[in-house]
Short mmCIF file of C-alpha atoms in Angstrom, two decimals:
data_model
loop_
_atom_site.label_atom_id
_atom_site.label_comp_id
_atom_site.label_asym_id
_atom_site.label_seq_id
_atom_site.Cartn_x
_atom_site.Cartn_y
_atom_site.Cartn_z
CA UNK A 114 -0.32 0.22 -0.29
CA UNK A 115 1.47 3.48 -1.21
CA UNK A 116 1.02 6.42 1.16
CA UNK A 117 -0.52 9.52 -0.51
CA UNK A 118 1.47 11.72 -2.57
CA UNK A 119 2.70 13.76 -2.16
CA UNK A 120 3.96 12.76 1.92
CA UNK A 121 4.95 15.07 4.51
CA UNK A 122 7.98 14.63 6.98
CA UNK A 123 7.06 16.08 10.30
CA UNK A 124 10.75 17.19 11.79
CA UNK A 125 10.24 17.56 15.93
CA UNK A 126 13.21 20.27 16.95
CA UNK A 127 14.77 23.75 15.48
CA UNK A 128 17.53 23.08 15.83
CA UNK A 129 20.98 22.23 14.18
CA UNK A 130 19.38 18.99 13.69
CA UNK A 131 16.06 19.97 12.75
CA UNK A 132 17.11 22.98 10.40
CA UNK A 133 19.39 21.19 8.75
CA UNK A 134 17.26 17.68 7.68
CA UNK A 135 14.66 20.99 6.18
CA UNK A 136 17.18 22.27 4.47
CA UNK A 137 18.06 18.94 2.38
CA UNK A 138 14.56 17.60 2.71
CA UNK A 139 13.44 21.32 0.28
CA UNK A 140 16.25 20.10 -2.06
CA UNK A 141 14.89 17.47 -2.60
CA UNK A 142 11.94 18.85 -3.12
CA UNK A 143 10.01 16.69 -0.23
CA UNK A 144 7.21 18.68 1.84
CA UNK A 145 8.22 19.53 5.42
CA UNK A 146 7.04 20.97 8.84
CA UNK A 147 9.28 21.25 12.13
CA UNK A 148 7.27 21.63 15.63
CA UNK A 149 9.40 22.91 17.59
CA UNK A 150 8.61 23.57 21.32
CA UNK A 151 9.93 27.34 21.97
CA UNK A 152 9.02 30.33 20.43
CA UNK A 153 11.82 30.61 17.97
CA UNK A 154 14.99 27.99 16.52
CA UNK A 155 18.30 27.10 18.83
CA UNK A 156 16.95 23.77 20.20
CA UNK A 157 19.76 24.32 23.14
CA UNK A 158 21.46 27.35 21.56
CA UNK A 159 17.29 28.45 22.35
CA UNK A 160 17.30 26.46 25.84
CA UNK A 161 20.48 28.02 27.83
CA UNK A 162 20.35 30.16 29.10
CA UNK A 163 22.88 31.12 32.00
CA UNK A 164 24.85 33.18 31.76
CA UNK A 165 28.30 32.27 29.75
CA UNK A 166 27.19 29.42 27.76
CA UNK A 167 28.75 29.26 24.47
CA UNK A 168 30.60 26.60 22.64
CA UNK A 169 33.37 24.29 22.66
CA UNK A 170 34.41 24.09 19.24
CA UNK A 171 36.21 26.35 16.91
CA UNK A 172 32.69 28.20 15.20
CA UNK A 173 34.18 28.08 11.65
CA UNK A 174 33.87 23.96 12.42
CA UNK A 175 30.74 24.38 14.44
CA UNK A 176 28.42 25.41 11.62
CA UNK A 177 26.77 23.90 8.32
CA UNK A 178 28.93 23.58 5.40
CA UNK A 179 26.99 25.39 3.15
CA UNK A 180 26.99 27.75 5.37
CA UNK A 181 29.53 30.57 6.49
CA UNK A 182 29.67 33.10 8.86
CA UNK A 183 30.48 36.30 9.38
CA UNK A 184 31.75 34.70 13.69
CA UNK A 185 33.12 37.45 15.61
CA UNK A 186 35.13 34.57 17.45
CA UNK A 187 37.37 32.00 17.22
CA UNK A 188 35.22 30.02 19.26
CA UNK A 189 31.34 31.73 20.27
CA UNK A 190 29.30 32.32 22.34
CA UNK A 191 25.17 30.77 22.86
CA UNK A 192 23.27 34.19 21.39
CA UNK A 193 25.68 34.40 18.21
CA UNK A 194 24.98 30.43 17.06
CA UNK A 195 21.62 31.84 18.21
CA UNK A 196 21.35 34.19 15.61
CA UNK A 197 23.55 32.19 13.26
CA UNK A 198 20.42 29.78 12.96
CA UNK A 199 17.92 32.19 12.48
CA UNK A 200 19.60 33.24 10.04
CA UNK A 201 20.33 30.23 8.03
CA UNK A 202 16.74 29.24 9.15
CA UNK A 203 16.34 33.08 7.35
CA UNK A 204 18.39 32.31 4.24
CA UNK A 205 17.17 29.12 3.25
CA UNK A 206 13.46 29.56 3.21
CA UNK A 207 13.29 27.05 6.10
CA UNK A 208 11.23 29.79 8.97
CA UNK A 209 7.77 29.80 7.76
CA UNK A 210 7.67 26.07 7.71
CA UNK A 211 7.82 26.13 11.47
CA UNK A 212 4.74 25.61 13.51
CA UNK A 213 6.38 27.53 16.76
CA UNK A 214 5.78 27.13 21.29
CA UNK A 215 4.24 23.54 19.75
CA UNK A 216 5.08 20.64 21.52
CA UNK A 217 4.68 17.23 20.02
CA UNK A 218 3.37 14.13 22.64
CA UNK A 219 3.28 11.46 20.61
CA UNK A 220 4.22 10.02 17.62
CA UNK A 221 1.75 6.31 16.35
CA UNK A 222 2.61 4.57 13.59
CA UNK A 223 -0.75 3.83 11.82
CA UNK A 224 0.01 0.27 10.10
CA UNK A 225 -3.13 0.55 7.80
CA UNK A 226 -1.99 3.50 5.92
CA UNK A 227 1.55 3.64 6.77
CA UNK A 228 1.22 6.77 7.83
CA UNK A 229 1.67 8.30 11.79
CA UNK A 230 -0.16 10.22 13.47
CA UNK A 231 1.51 13.21 15.87
CA UNK A 232 -0.14 13.96 18.43
CA UNK A 233 0.99 17.89 20.21
CA UNK A 234 0.15 18.79 23.68
CA UNK A 235 -2.38 20.93 22.44
CA UNK A 236 -4.47 17.73 21.78
CA UNK A 237 -4.48 17.97 17.79
CA UNK A 238 -3.29 15.76 15.44
CA UNK A 239 -1.75 15.33 12.23
CA UNK A 240 -1.00 12.24 9.95
CA UNK A 241 2.42 12.62 8.25
CA UNK A 242 4.84 9.98 5.91
CA UNK A 243 7.85 10.92 7.66
CA UNK A 244 9.12 11.81 10.89
CA UNK A 245 12.37 13.19 12.18
CA UNK A 246 13.29 13.40 16.00
CA UNK A 247 15.30 16.56 16.41
CA UNK A 248 15.02 16.89 20.43
CA UNK A 249 18.55 16.83 20.85
CA UNK A 250 20.32 14.58 23.05
CA UNK A 251 20.45 17.40 25.80
CA UNK A 252 17.03 17.74 26.20
CA UNK A 253 16.42 16.96 29.90
CA UNK A 254 17.47 17.99 32.85
CA UNK A 255 18.96 16.51 35.56
CA UNK A 256 18.04 17.15 38.76
CA UNK A 257 19.53 16.14 41.91
CA UNK A 258 16.97 14.81 44.86
CA UNK A 259 18.66 15.70 47.86
CA UNK A 260 16.68 15.60 51.41
CA UNK A 261 15.76 19.33 52.41
CA UNK A 262 16.06 20.61 49.00
CA UNK A 263 12.50 22.18 48.49
CA UNK A 264 12.85 23.29 51.69
CA UNK A 265 16.30 26.08 50.28
CA UNK A 266 14.31 29.70 51.02
CA UNK A 267 17.14 31.11 47.99
CA UNK A 268 16.49 30.42 45.10
CA UNK A 269 17.38 27.46 43.06
CA UNK A 270 18.18 27.17 39.49
CA UNK A 271 18.93 24.95 36.99
CA UNK A 272 21.61 26.15 34.10
CA UNK A 273 19.21 24.54 31.32
CA UNK A 274 16.44 26.64 32.84
CA UNK A 275 18.27 29.53 34.03
CA UNK A 276 15.69 32.71 35.33
CA UNK A 277 17.17 35.89 32.83
CA UNK A 278 15.93 37.76 35.68
CA UNK A 279 17.94 36.08 38.15
CA UNK A 280 20.04 38.78 40.16
CA UNK A 281 22.94 37.53 41.93
CA UNK A 282 24.89 40.64 42.83
CA UNK A 283 26.78 40.96 46.43
CA UNK A 284 24.54 37.13 47.20
CA UNK A 285 26.30 34.16 48.01
CA UNK A 286 25.67 31.48 45.37
CA UNK A 287 26.20 28.29 45.83
CA UNK A 288 27.00 25.92 42.31
CA UNK A 289 26.91 22.63 42.37
CA UNK A 290 28.74 20.65 39.95
CA UNK A 291 32.60 20.76 37.71
CA UNK A 292 31.71 19.97 33.87
CA UNK A 293 31.00 22.28 30.72
CA UNK A 294 28.11 24.08 32.15
CA UNK A 295 29.89 24.71 35.51
CA UNK A 296 33.28 25.81 34.55
CA UNK A 297 30.95 28.97 32.22
CA UNK A 298 28.71 29.74 35.11
CA UNK A 299 31.14 30.56 37.71
CA UNK A 300 33.97 32.77 35.89
CA UNK A 301 30.48 34.62 34.89
CA UNK A 302 28.95 35.24 37.95
CA UNK A 303 31.98 35.30 40.57
CA UNK A 304 32.53 38.80 39.85
CA UNK A 305 29.44 39.85 40.37
CA UNK A 306 28.26 37.61 43.33
CA UNK A 307 29.82 38.32 46.86
CA UNK A 308 30.61 35.15 46.94
CA UNK A 309 30.97 31.74 44.82
CA UNK A 310 31.37 27.96 46.01
CA UNK A 311 31.75 25.83 44.17
CA UNK A 312 30.90 21.66 45.31
CA UNK A 313 33.16 19.02 43.03
CA UNK A 314 31.28 15.69 43.85
CA UNK A 315 35.21 14.22 40.85
CA UNK A 316 37.02 16.84 39.00
CA UNK A 317 36.97 17.20 35.27
CA UNK A 318 40.47 17.24 33.03
CA UNK A 319 39.63 20.64 32.14
CA UNK A 320 41.93 21.97 28.82
CA UNK A 321 42.47 25.43 27.78
CA UNK A 322 39.92 26.73 25.37
CA UNK A 323 42.71 29.66 23.69
CA UNK A 324 39.15 31.98 23.28
CA UNK A 325 40.04 35.24 21.28
CA UNK A 326 37.67 37.94 19.68
CA UNK A 327 38.77 37.77 15.43
CA UNK A 328 40.79 41.04 14.55
CA UNK A 329 39.36 42.92 12.25
CA UNK A 330 41.81 41.90 9.19
CA UNK A 331 41.03 38.16 10.39
CA UNK A 332 37.11 38.63 10.47
CA UNK A 333 37.81 40.59 6.09
CA UNK A 334 39.74 37.75 5.47
CA UNK A 335 37.54 34.82 6.46
CA UNK A 336 34.22 36.81 4.84
CA UNK A 337 35.72 35.08 1.49
CA UNK A 338 33.99 32.18 2.04
CA UNK A 339 36.40 29.81 -0.01
CA UNK A 340 39.06 31.29 2.92
CA UNK A 341 36.44 30.28 5.80
CA UNK A 342 36.38 26.91 4.22
CA UNK A 343 39.90 26.46 4.18
CA UNK A 344 40.58 27.80 7.53
CA UNK A 345 37.02 24.84 8.47
CA UNK A 346 39.16 22.15 6.84
CA UNK A 347 42.32 22.54 8.70
CA UNK A 348 40.56 22.46 12.14
CA UNK A 349 38.10 19.24 10.31
CA UNK A 350 41.36 17.17 9.68
CA UNK A 351 43.40 17.70 13.24
CA UNK A 352 40.91 17.05 15.19
CA UNK A 353 40.56 14.06 12.49
CA UNK A 354 44.13 12.89 13.61
CA UNK A 355 43.37 13.06 17.17
CA UNK A 356 40.29 11.17 17.31
CA UNK A 357 40.99 8.53 14.45
CA UNK A 358 40.26 4.87 15.22
CA UNK A 359 39.52 6.57 19.24
CA UNK A 360 43.03 7.10 19.46
CA UNK A 361 42.48 10.09 21.95
CA UNK A 362 39.41 8.18 24.21
CA UNK A 363 42.19 4.99 25.04
CA UNK A 364 43.67 4.58 27.76
CA UNK A 365 47.44 4.43 27.41
CA UNK A 366 47.43 5.45 24.42
CA UNK A 367 49.92 7.64 22.53
CA UNK A 368 47.40 10.36 21.53
CA UNK A 369 45.74 9.75 24.59
CA UNK A 370 48.23 10.07 27.03
CA UNK A 371 49.31 13.15 24.67
CA UNK A 372 46.69 14.89 25.83
CA UNK A 373 46.37 14.63 29.65
CA UNK A 374 50.48 15.60 29.48
CA UNK A 375 49.22 18.39 28.10
CA UNK A 376 45.72 19.16 30.68
CA UNK A 377 48.26 18.18 34.37
CA UNK A 378 51.10 21.42 32.23
CA UNK A 379 47.53 23.41 32.47
CA UNK A 380 46.16 22.71 35.85
CA UNK A 381 50.05 22.77 36.87
CA UNK A 382 51.12 26.17 35.48
CA UNK A 383 47.74 28.06 36.62
CA UNK A 384 47.87 26.47 40.43
CA UNK A 385 51.50 26.41 40.50
CA UNK A 386 51.03 29.56 43.76
CA UNK A 387 48.27 26.71 45.09
CA UNK A 388 49.07 22.87 45.64
CA UNK A 389 45.92 22.40 47.09
CA UNK A 390 43.71 23.48 44.37
CA UNK A 391 46.31 21.65 42.26
CA UNK A 392 45.87 18.14 44.24
CA UNK A 393 41.86 18.22 44.62
CA UNK A 394 41.83 19.48 40.57
CA UNK A 395 43.46 16.29 39.62
CA UNK A 396 41.27 13.02 38.63
CA UNK A 397 42.21 9.80 39.26
CA UNK A 398 40.81 8.81 36.34
CA UNK A 399 42.13 8.66 33.34
CA UNK A 400 41.72 11.83 30.04
CA UNK A 401 38.95 11.74 28.17
CA UNK A 402 37.22 9.53 31.23
CA UNK A 403 34.76 11.74 30.64
CA UNK A 404 33.97 15.27 29.25
CA UNK A 405 36.26 16.78 28.84
CA UNK A 406 35.47 20.72 30.27
CA UNK A 407 37.65 23.33 27.72
CA UNK A 408 38.14 26.69 28.76
CA UNK A 409 39.87 28.81 29.65
CA UNK A 410 38.25 30.88 32.48
CA UNK A 411 37.22 28.53 34.75
CA UNK A 412 40.63 27.59 36.46
CA UNK A 413 41.29 30.96 37.26
CA UNK A 414 37.73 32.15 38.55
CA UNK A 415 38.58 29.14 41.38
CA UNK A 416 42.06 32.01 41.92
CA UNK A 417 39.48 34.76 43.28
CA UNK A 418 39.42 35.01 46.87
CA UNK A 419 35.68 35.41 46.41
CA UNK A 420 35.27 31.82 44.98
CA UNK A 421 35.92 28.41 47.08
CA UNK A 422 36.38 24.86 46.11
CA UNK A 423 34.48 22.29 48.67
CA UNK A 424 35.77 19.46 46.60
CA UNK A 425 32.60 17.13 48.06
CA UNK A 426 29.68 15.83 47.34
CA UNK A 427 26.30 17.86 48.43
CA UNK A 428 24.10 15.61 50.49
CA UNK A 429 21.44 17.57 51.28
CA UNK A 430 20.21 21.45 51.92
CA UNK A 431 18.24 23.19 54.76
CA UNK A 432 16.27 26.65 54.27
CA UNK A 433 19.80 28.96 53.92
CA UNK A 434 23.01 26.51 52.69
CA UNK A 435 24.12 22.87 50.85
CA UNK A 436 25.71 20.54 53.53
CA UNK A 437 28.50 18.33 52.55
CA UNK A 438 29.55 14.77 52.73
CA UNK A 439 31.56 15.53 55.08
CA UNK A 440 28.20 17.17 57.54
CA UNK A 441 29.90 20.93 57.19
CA UNK A 442 27.14 23.29 55.87
CA UNK A 443 27.88 26.57 54.10
CA UNK A 444 24.98 29.74 53.84
CA UNK A 445 23.58 30.65 50.36
CA UNK A 446 20.72 33.04 49.03
CA UNK A 447 20.97 31.45 45.38
CA UNK A 448 21.71 27.53 44.74
CA UNK A 449 22.71 26.75 40.66
CA UNK A 450 22.37 23.54 39.33
CA UNK A 451 24.81 22.65 37.14
CA UNK A 452 23.74 18.96 37.04
CA UNK A 453 23.85 17.64 33.51
CA UNK A 454 21.43 16.04 31.67
CA UNK A 455 19.83 12.76 31.59
CA UNK A 456 21.28 12.50 28.34
CA UNK A 457 20.56 8.42 28.05
CA UNK A 458 16.62 8.64 27.82
CA UNK A 459 17.30 9.19 24.89
CA UNK A 460 13.25 10.62 24.03
CA UNK A 461 11.94 10.44 27.09
CA UNK A 462 9.37 13.89 26.01
CA UNK A 463 7.81 12.36 23.36
CA UNK A 464 6.38 8.73 22.85
CA UNK A 465 7.20 6.77 20.38
CA UNK A 466 4.95 3.49 19.64
CA UNK A 467 5.97 1.28 16.00
CA UNK A 468 3.94 -1.29 14.41
CA UNK A 469 1.85 -3.62 15.94
CA UNK A 470 1.60 -0.42 18.79
CA UNK A 471 5.19 -1.68 20.22
CA UNK A 472 6.34 1.36 22.70
CA UNK A 473 10.17 2.45 21.84
CA UNK A 474 11.33 2.70 25.28
CA UNK A 475 9.68 -0.18 26.15
CA UNK A 476 11.68 -2.14 23.29
CA UNK A 477 14.87 -0.41 24.48
CA UNK A 478 14.63 -0.57 28.03
CA UNK A 479 17.39 1.53 30.04
CA UNK A 480 19.75 0.75 27.00
CA UNK A 481 18.79 2.37 23.55
CA UNK A 482 20.04 1.39 20.20
CA UNK A 483 19.88 2.22 16.81
CA UNK A 484 21.37 1.13 12.97
CA UNK A 485 24.09 4.06 13.05
CA UNK A 486 22.04 6.10 15.90
CA UNK A 487 19.19 7.28 13.12
CA UNK A 488 16.88 4.48 12.95
CA UNK A 489 15.18 0.73 15.58
CA UNK A 490 14.07 -2.19 13.99
CA UNK A 491 10.33 -2.27 13.92
CA UNK A 492 9.41 1.70 13.63
CA UNK A 493 9.49 2.53 9.66
CA UNK A 494 9.52 5.76 8.79
CA UNK A 495 11.49 7.01 11.54
CA UNK A 496 14.40 9.07 12.28
CA UNK A 497 15.95 9.74 14.65
CA UNK A 498 18.95 12.92 15.43
CA UNK A 499 21.25 12.65 17.52
CA UNK A 500 20.80 9.25 18.21
CA UNK A 501 22.04 6.63 20.32
CA UNK A 502 26.08 6.39 21.02
CA UNK A 503 26.09 9.59 17.91
CA UNK A 504 27.76 11.69 20.91
CA UNK A 505 31.05 12.74 19.31
CA UNK A 506 33.49 13.15 16.48
CA UNK A 507 31.60 16.66 14.95
CA UNK A 508 28.33 16.99 15.29
CA UNK A 509 27.29 19.30 13.50
CA UNK A 510 28.76 17.49 10.43
CA UNK A 511 28.25 15.12 11.14
CA UNK A 512 24.03 16.93 11.98
CA UNK A 513 24.43 17.49 7.78
CA UNK A 514 25.80 13.41 6.79
CA UNK A 515 22.45 11.85 9.62
CA UNK A 516 19.84 14.32 7.15
CA UNK A 517 21.96 13.23 3.44
CA UNK A 518 20.62 9.63 5.03
CA UNK A 519 17.26 10.11 5.58
CA UNK A 520 16.96 12.40 2.12
CA UNK A 521 18.00 9.21 0.77
CA UNK A 522 15.67 6.82 2.74
CA UNK A 523 12.89 8.39 1.73
CA UNK A 524 13.78 9.97 -1.86
CA UNK A 525 14.21 5.58 -2.33
CA UNK A 526 11.02 4.79 -0.43
CA UNK A 527 9.39 7.55 -3.19
CA UNK A 528 11.36 6.30 -6.46
CA UNK A 529 10.25 3.30 -5.88
CA UNK A 530 6.44 3.96 -5.35
CA UNK A 531 6.91 1.69 -2.36
CA UNK A 532 5.46 2.91 1.34
CA UNK A 533 8.25 2.04 4.26
CA UNK A 534 12.19 1.66 5.09
CA UNK A 535 12.75 -0.06 8.13
CA UNK A 536 15.43 -1.07 9.70
CA UNK A 537 16.98 -4.66 8.88
CA UNK A 538 16.92 -6.24 12.49
CA UNK A 539 20.00 -9.12 11.87
CA UNK A 540 22.69 -5.68 10.29
CA UNK A 541 21.25 -3.39 13.23
CA UNK A 542 22.91 -5.91 15.86
CA UNK A 543 25.66 -6.59 13.96
CA UNK A 544 26.38 -3.35 14.17
CA UNK A 545 25.48 -2.94 17.65
CA UNK A 546 27.92 -4.71 18.36
CA UNK A 547 30.83 -3.87 16.46
CA UNK A 548 30.25 -0.20 18.35
CA UNK A 549 30.15 -1.89 22.03
CA UNK A 550 33.69 -3.65 20.84
CA UNK A 551 35.04 -0.44 20.13
CA UNK A 552 34.23 1.11 23.84
CA UNK A 553 35.54 -1.67 25.05
CA UNK A 554 38.49 -0.25 24.74
CA UNK A 555 37.67 3.25 25.96
CA UNK A 556 38.55 4.82 28.70
CA UNK A 557 34.55 5.69 29.17
CA UNK A 558 34.01 2.06 30.29
CA UNK A 559 36.14 3.08 34.08
CA UNK A 560 35.13 6.72 33.96
CA UNK A 561 31.98 8.63 35.61
CA UNK A 562 29.73 10.17 33.43
CA UNK A 563 26.36 10.91 31.43
CA UNK A 564 27.23 8.06 28.61
CA UNK A 565 26.55 5.22 30.46
CA UNK A 566 23.04 3.60 30.95
CA UNK A 567 22.26 1.74 34.65
CA UNK A 568 23.50 -1.24 33.76
CA UNK A 569 26.31 0.04 32.56
CA UNK A 570 26.14 0.43 28.82
CA UNK A 571 28.08 3.03 27.13
CA UNK A 572 25.13 4.44 24.61
CA UNK A 573 25.38 8.21 24.15
CA UNK A 574 29.31 7.87 22.67
CA UNK A 575 30.52 7.45 19.58
CA UNK A 576 33.96 5.27 19.23
CA UNK A 577 35.51 7.34 16.28
CA UNK A 578 36.03 10.21 14.06
CA UNK A 579 33.05 12.30 12.60
CA UNK A 580 34.75 11.38 8.66
CA UNK A 581 34.16 7.26 9.75
CA UNK A 582 30.55 7.99 11.07
CA UNK A 583 30.28 9.66 7.84
CA UNK A 584 31.00 6.32 5.41
CA UNK A 585 29.03 3.69 8.02
CA UNK A 586 26.13 6.08 6.89
CA UNK A 587 27.39 5.90 3.33
CA UNK A 588 27.25 2.06 3.63
CA UNK A 589 23.92 1.64 5.49
CA UNK A 590 22.25 3.13 3.22
CA UNK A 591 21.17 0.36 1.14
CA UNK A 592 23.07 -2.69 3.60
CA UNK A 593 21.00 -1.09 6.92
CA UNK A 594 17.05 -0.45 5.86
CA UNK A 595 14.75 -2.72 4.11
CA UNK A 596 12.19 -0.44 1.94
CA UNK A 597 8.87 -2.33 1.40
#
């Protein structure tokens, strides 16, 4: 049975992944609609408005290959990234196809019509031939369950849900966590707060970012698309050398030791006069065991007289303060939860039902899996961007390759006059055995990180570089799927 022509595609999310998919579909002449729960484009860069939010990646890499931009810095801040995505959406005619402030609650496959029924939070439903989830990996903030947290009388804010009206001027601020978001918040709020106390459960490896503003002549130079593309290639090759065959992720490898030594040298340099801080900030696990923090501002901020590091976990709260694992209480007016996301709960905010009404999260259990992160057998015409085991490498480049894969599958269905495409179960099983085998020799398996599910299986990370992922997607276009 063929889907009524022309079939439409529902894209859920208007961040980097959703926008590039829309552009690729548009070029292929395929109709689409984007559902976006927020008021604007940007995805995580619309939602994450905490002070100091910026990218770890170089700006010329953290952009679409086909859409160069006049970036102001080597590594740009949240507002500029969000402006870039608005610019791209408008320039490529995507904006008119976005339905803002529309949250998708569920997508349900109709076996009879070979379509998905997309249900929104407003109670409206609509049918689509294909669905692309572009909700991202970091969509569900992780909240602690400390005793007494609900009794804390001060202001509590998670970095993922920052209140822009929050004023920390002259206040005692407690920041829980020392990951990437905390490393950006602390240096930004410290000059305004009366004091900042940073609670560290486990230190992370930190590398200097080396970020700066582009000079006027650099901006003129990079205004030439060819020069910006050449710089992008240079940056791409540099990162691929580091991640080729997952070298930097494998504890004890020459590349891994090289970067660990860089991190150790940076730690020793900044805290040459504070051996107590140097000791407290030195990880006891191999480099890359958890996400590396890339910042040139966090370590210097910890040297301020009004910033205090507590290398202890938080265990509870009182109405006026925070209690650490040693039982010490410290007063606070503002509590900042830089506690990250529940990254292993893919599609936690979306119910997906496939053939015969099967529920995707039920099929997954605690260990999500997919064909190259994109397709799960039994859920035809449904694609997941930034899905299981795709985190890492060059994120935006990966999104472009994923979008190409999706468009190739849809056009294949249409060209053959068929109604659906599904992942081959045997290929999915073999592929995921290979991925887990590659992961088994990385530092991730022994690290305390957000990569592992409750069973200990690493379900978020890609163990190779971007080039290998692109080649895998090309190979799986036919080998990994079946059209019917």
